[in-house]
mmCIF file of C-alpha atoms in Angstrom:
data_model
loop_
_atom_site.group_PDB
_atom_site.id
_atom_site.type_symbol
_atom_site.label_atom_id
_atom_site.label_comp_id
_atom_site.label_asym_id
_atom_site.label_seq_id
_atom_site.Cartn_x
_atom_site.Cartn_y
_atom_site.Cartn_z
ATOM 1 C CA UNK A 1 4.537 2.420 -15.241
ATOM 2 C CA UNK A 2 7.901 3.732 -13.977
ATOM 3 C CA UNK A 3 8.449 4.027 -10.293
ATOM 4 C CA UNK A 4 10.050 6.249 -8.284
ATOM 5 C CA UNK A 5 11.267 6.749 -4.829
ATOM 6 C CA UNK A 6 10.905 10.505 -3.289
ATOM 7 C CA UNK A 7 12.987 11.585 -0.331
ATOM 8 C CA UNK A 8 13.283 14.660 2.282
ATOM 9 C CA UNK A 9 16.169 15.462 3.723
ATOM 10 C CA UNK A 10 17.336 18.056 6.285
ATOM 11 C CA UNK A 11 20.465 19.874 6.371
ATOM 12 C CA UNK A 12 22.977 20.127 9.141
ATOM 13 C CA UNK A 13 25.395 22.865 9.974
ATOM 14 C CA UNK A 14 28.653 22.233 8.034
ATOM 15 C CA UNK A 15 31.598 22.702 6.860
ATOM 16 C CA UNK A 16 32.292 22.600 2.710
ATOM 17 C CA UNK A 17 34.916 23.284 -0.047
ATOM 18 C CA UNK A 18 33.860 25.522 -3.581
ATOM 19 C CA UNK A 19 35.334 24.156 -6.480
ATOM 20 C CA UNK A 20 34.069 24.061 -10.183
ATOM 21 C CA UNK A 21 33.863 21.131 -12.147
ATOM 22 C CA UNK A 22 32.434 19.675 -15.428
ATOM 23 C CA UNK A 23 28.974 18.679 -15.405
ATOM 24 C CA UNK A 24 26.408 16.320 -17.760
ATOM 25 C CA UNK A 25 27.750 18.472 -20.507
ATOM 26 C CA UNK A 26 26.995 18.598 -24.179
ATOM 27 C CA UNK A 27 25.492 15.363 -24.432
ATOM 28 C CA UNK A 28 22.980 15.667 -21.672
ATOM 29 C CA UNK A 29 21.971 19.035 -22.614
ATOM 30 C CA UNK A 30 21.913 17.992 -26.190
ATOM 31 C CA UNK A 31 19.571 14.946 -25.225
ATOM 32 C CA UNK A 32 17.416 17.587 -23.295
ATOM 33 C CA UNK A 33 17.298 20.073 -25.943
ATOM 34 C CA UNK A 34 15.939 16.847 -28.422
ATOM 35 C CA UNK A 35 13.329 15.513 -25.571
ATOM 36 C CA UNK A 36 11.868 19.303 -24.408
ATOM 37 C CA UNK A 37 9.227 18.792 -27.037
ATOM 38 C CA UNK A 38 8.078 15.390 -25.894
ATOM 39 C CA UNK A 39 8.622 15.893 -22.525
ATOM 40 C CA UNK A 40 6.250 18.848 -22.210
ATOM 41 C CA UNK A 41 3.404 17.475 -24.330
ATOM 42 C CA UNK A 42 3.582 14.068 -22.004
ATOM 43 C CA UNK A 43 3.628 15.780 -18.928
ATOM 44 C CA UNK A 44 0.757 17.452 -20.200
ATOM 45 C CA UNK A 45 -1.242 14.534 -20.721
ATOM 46 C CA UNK A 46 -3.750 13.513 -18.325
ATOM 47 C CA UNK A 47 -2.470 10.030 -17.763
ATOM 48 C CA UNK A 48 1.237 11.748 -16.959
ATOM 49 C CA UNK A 49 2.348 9.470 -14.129
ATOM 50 C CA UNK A 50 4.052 12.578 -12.792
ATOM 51 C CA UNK A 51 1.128 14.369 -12.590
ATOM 52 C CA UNK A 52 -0.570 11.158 -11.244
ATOM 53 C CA UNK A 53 2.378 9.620 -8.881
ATOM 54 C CA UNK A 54 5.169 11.897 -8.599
ATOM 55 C CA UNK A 55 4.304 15.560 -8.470
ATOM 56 C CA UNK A 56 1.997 14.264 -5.694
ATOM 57 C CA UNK A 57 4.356 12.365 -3.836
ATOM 58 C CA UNK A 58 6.609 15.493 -4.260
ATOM 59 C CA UNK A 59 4.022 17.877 -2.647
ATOM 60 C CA UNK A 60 3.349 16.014 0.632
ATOM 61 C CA UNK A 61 7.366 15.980 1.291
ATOM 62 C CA UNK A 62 7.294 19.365 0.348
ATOM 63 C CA UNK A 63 4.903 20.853 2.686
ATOM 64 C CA UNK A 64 3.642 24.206 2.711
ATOM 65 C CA UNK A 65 5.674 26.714 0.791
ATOM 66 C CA UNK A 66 4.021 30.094 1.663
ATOM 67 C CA UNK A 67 7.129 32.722 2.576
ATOM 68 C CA UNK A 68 9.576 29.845 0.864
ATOM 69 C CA UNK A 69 12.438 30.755 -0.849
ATOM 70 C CA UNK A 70 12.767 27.813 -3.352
ATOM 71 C CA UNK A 71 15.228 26.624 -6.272
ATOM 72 C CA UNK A 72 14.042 23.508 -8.273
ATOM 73 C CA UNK A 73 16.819 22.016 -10.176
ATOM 74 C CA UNK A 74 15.956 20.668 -13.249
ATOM 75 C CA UNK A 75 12.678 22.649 -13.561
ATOM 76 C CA UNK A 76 11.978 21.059 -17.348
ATOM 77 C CA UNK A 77 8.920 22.921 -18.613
ATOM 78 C CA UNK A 78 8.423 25.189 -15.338
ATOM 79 C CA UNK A 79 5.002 24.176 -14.127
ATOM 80 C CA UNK A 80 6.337 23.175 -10.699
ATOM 81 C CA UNK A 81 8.162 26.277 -9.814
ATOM 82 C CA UNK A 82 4.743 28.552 -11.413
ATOM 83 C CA UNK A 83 2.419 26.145 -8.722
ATOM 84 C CA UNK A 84 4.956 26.868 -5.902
ATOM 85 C CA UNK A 85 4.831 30.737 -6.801
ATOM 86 C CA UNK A 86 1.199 30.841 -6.682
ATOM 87 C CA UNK A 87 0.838 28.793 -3.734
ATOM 88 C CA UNK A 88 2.450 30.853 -2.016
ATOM 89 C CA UNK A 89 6.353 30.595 -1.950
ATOM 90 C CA UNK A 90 8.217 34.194 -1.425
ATOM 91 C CA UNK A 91 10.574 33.241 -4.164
ATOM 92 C CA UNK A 92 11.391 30.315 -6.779
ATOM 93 C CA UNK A 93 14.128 30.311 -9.427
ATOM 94 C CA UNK A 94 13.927 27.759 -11.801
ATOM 95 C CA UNK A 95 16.967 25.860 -13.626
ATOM 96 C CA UNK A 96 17.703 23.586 -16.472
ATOM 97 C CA UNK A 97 20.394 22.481 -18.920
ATOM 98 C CA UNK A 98 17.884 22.623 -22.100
ATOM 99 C CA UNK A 99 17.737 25.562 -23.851
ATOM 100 C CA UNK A 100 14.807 25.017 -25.530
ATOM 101 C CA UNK A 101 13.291 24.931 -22.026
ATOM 102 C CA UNK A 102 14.753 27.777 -20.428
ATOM 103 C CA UNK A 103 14.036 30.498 -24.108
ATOM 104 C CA UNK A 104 10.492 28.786 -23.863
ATOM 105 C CA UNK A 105 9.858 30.248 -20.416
ATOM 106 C CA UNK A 106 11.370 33.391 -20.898
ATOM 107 C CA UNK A 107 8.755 34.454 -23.049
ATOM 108 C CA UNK A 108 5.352 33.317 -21.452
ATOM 109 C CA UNK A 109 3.828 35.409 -19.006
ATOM 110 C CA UNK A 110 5.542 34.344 -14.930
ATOM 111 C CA UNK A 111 5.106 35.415 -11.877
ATOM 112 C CA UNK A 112 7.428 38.437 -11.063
ATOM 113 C CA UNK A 113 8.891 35.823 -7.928
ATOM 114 C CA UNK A 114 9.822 33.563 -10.574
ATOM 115 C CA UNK A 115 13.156 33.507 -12.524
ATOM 116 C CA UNK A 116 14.704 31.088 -14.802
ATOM 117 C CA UNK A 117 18.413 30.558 -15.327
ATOM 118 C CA UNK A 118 19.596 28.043 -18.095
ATOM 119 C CA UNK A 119 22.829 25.886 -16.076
ATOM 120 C CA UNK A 120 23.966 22.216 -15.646
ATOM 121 C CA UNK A 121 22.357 21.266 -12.216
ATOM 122 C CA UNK A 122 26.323 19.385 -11.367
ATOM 123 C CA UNK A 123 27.967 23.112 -12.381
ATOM 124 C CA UNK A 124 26.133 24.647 -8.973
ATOM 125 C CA UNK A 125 29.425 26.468 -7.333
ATOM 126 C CA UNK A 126 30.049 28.289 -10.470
ATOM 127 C CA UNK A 127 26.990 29.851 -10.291
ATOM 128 C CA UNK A 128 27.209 33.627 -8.595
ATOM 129 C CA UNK A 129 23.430 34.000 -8.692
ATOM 130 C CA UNK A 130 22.917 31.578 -6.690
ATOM 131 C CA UNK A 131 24.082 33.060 -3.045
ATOM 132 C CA UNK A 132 25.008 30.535 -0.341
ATOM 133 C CA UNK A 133 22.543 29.898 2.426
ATOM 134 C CA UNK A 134 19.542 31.543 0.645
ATOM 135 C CA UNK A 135 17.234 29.057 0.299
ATOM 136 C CA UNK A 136 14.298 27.588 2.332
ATOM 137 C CA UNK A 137 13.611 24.264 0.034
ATOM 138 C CA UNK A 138 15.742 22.815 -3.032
ATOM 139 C CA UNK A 139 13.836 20.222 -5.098
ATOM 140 C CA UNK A 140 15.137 17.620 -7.669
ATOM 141 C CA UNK A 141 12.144 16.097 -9.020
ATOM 142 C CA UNK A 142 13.556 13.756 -11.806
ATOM 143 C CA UNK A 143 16.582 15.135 -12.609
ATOM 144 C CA UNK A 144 19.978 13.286 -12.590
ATOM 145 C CA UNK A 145 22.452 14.779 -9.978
ATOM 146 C CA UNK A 146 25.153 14.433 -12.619
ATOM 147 C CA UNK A 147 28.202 12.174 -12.520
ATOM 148 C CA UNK A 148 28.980 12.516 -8.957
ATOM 149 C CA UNK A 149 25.862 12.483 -6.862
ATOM 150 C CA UNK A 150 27.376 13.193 -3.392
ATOM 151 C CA UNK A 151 29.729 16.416 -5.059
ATOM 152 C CA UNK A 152 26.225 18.144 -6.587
ATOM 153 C CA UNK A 153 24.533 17.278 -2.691
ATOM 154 C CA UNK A 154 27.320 19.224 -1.037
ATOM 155 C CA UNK A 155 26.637 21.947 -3.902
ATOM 156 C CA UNK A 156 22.872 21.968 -2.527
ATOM 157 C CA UNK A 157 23.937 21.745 0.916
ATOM 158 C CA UNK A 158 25.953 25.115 0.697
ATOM 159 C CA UNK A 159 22.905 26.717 -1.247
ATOM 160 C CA UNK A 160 20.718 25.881 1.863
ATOM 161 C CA UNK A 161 19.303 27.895 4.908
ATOM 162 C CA UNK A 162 20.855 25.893 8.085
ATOM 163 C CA UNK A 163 17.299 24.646 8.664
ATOM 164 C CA UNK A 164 16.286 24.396 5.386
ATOM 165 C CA UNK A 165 14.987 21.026 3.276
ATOM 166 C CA UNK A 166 16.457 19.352 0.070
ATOM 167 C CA UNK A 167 13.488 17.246 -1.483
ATOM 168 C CA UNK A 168 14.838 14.448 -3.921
ATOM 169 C CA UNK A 169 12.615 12.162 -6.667
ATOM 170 C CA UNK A 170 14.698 9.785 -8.496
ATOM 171 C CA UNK A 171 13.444 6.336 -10.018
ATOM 172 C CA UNK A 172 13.329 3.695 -8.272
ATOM 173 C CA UNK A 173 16.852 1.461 -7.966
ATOM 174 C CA UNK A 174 14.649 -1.367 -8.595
ATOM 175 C CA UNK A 175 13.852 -0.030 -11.831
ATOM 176 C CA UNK A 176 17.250 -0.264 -13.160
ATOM 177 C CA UNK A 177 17.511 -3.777 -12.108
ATOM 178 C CA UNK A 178 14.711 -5.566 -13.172
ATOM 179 C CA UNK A 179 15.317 -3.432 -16.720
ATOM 180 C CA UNK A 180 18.913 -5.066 -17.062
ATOM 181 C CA UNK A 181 18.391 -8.312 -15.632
ATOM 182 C CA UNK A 182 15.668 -8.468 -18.444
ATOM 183 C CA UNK A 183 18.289 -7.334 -21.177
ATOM 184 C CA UNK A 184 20.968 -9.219 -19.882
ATOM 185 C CA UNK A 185 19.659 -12.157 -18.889
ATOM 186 C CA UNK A 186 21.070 -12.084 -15.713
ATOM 187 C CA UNK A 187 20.078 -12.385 -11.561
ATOM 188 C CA UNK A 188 18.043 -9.284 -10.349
ATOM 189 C CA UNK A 189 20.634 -9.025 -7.670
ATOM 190 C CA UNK A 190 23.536 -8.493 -10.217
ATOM 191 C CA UNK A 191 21.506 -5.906 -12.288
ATOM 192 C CA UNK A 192 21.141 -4.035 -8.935
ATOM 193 C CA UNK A 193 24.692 -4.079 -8.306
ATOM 194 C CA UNK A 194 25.499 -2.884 -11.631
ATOM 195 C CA UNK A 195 26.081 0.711 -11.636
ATOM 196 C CA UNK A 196 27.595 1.566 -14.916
ATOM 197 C CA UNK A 197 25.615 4.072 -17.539
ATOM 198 C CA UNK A 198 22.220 2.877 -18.505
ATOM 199 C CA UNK A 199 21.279 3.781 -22.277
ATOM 200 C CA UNK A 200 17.691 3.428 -23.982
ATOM 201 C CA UNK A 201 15.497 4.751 -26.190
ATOM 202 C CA UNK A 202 13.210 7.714 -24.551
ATOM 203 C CA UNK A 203 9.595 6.484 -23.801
ATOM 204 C CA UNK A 204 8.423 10.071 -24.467
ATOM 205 C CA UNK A 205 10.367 10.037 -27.904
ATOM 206 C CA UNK A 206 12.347 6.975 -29.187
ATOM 207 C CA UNK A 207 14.356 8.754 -31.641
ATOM 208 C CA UNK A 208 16.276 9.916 -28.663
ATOM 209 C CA UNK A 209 18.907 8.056 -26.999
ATOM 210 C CA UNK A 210 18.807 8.849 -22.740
ATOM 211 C CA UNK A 211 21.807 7.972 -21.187
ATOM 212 C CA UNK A 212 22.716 8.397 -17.362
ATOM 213 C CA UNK A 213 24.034 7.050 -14.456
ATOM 214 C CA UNK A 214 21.990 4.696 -11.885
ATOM 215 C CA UNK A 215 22.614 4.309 -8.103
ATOM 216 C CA UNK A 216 21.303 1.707 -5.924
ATOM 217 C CA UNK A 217 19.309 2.696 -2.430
ATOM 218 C CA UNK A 218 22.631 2.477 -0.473
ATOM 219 C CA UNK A 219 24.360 5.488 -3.462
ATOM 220 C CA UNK A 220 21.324 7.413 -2.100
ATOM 221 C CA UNK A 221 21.645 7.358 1.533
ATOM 222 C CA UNK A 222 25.537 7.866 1.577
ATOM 223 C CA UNK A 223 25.203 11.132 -0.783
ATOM 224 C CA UNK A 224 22.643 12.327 1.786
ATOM 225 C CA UNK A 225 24.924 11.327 4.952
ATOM 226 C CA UNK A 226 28.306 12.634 2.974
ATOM 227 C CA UNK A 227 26.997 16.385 2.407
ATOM 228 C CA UNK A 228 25.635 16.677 5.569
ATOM 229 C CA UNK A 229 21.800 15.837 5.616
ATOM 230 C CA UNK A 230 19.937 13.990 7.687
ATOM 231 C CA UNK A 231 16.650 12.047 5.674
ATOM 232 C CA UNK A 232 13.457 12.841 7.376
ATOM 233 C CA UNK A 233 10.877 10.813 5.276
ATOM 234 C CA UNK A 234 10.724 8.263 1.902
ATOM 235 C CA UNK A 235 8.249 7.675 -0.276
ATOM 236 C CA UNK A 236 7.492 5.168 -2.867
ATOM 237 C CA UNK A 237 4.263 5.825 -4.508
ATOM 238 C CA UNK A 238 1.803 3.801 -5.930
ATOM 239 C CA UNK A 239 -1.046 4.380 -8.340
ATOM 240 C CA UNK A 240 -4.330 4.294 -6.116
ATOM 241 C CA UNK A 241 -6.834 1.708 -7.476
ATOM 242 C CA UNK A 242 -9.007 4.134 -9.173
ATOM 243 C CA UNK A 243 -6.413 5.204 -11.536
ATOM 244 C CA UNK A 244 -5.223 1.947 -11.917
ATOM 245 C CA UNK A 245 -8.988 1.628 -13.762
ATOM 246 C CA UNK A 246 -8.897 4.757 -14.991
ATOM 247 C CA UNK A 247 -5.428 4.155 -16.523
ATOM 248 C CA UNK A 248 -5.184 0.377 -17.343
ATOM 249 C CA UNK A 249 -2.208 0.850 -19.663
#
């Protein structure tokens, strides 16, 4: 099973510059595009770590979202932003870079509080839908930040109510290590450090080639610190024993 580490993180009054810049591009939302299939049907399945582990984990950091205003970034096949909407939350706007995604959910019945905008989640300050200071909560559950973590966390930041919450899943550092000290044949420790793109065939389809960037804990922290948050709480789930049985695989 893949881990994952889930964080919470409070913003601080600050100052920030706008810019534009070029985000995961074609070849992420290409990748995405290939994978919305797979993806949906896995999450769908009820031995879907995410609806196990992480979605979960994600909900005690989140809270209670009644009166919310919320944006998830990287809101894949939308169930997350629908749950928040009917548990309460004022307003959620969902975004992704896959089309497929995005025309999917703009054709099933959705809440009238829920929107969905297509857009590459590193692309946030050329977005004029998205007003600055408007929302309550951001989540990133699973989605990459894009080539330059701590420039899409200052995006966030300037998205944010001053009081408001950025709640962040990514998988676990440890992950990456273990994966390339395996392939590599070399020390844990120097697969840790290693923070160039990591490539592999998708678990949810193999036919389709994920690549991305990796961080280690410290990448984390210092994208938090640099755009102004402060973390209030970590996570790193485990499966509890009985789905361990339930799930042996």
């Amino acid at each position: 099973p893949r881990s994952a580490a889930a964080w919470i993180a409070q913003s601080r009054p600050s100052a920030w510059d706008t810019w534009c810049v070029s985000g995961l591009g074609e070849k992420a939302k290409t990748t995405w595009d290939a994978l919305a299939p797979a993806y949906a049907a896995a999450v769908a399945r009820p031995d879907s770590l995410d609806r196990l582990l992480d979605f979960p984990c994600q909900q005690r950091l989140i809270g209670d979202v009644g009166g919310k205003r919320i944006l998830d970034l990287g809101c894949g096949n939308g169930y997350k932003p629908i749950q928040f909407a009917e548990n309460g939350a004022a307003e959620v706007v969902g975004l992704d870079i896959s089309e497929p995604f995005i025309a999917a959910l703009q054709t099933q019945p959705t809440p009238p509080n829920v929107r969905w905008i297509r857009a590459d989640i590193a692309d946030l300050d050329c977005m004029a839908e998205l007003a600055e200071g408007y929302f309550d909560l951001v989540t990133v559950l699973c989605a990459s930040l894009g080539p330059d973590a701590a420039r899409t966390m200052r995006s966030i930041r300037r998205l944010l109510k001053p009081t408001g919450a950025l709640v962040w899943t990514l998988a676990h550092p440890v992950r990456w290590a273990v994966e390339r000290s395996e392939r590599d044949n070399v020390p844990v420790g120097r697969g840790y450090q290693d923070r160039s793109l990591m490539s592999y065939p998708s678990s949810w389809d193999s036919s389709v080639q994920v690549t991305h960037p990796t961080s280690r804990f410290s990448d984390a922290v210092n994208a938090f610190a640099a755009a102004g948050f402060f973390i209030e709480a970590c996570e790193e789930p485990e499966l509890s024993a009985e789905q361990k049985t339930a799930f042996p695989h």
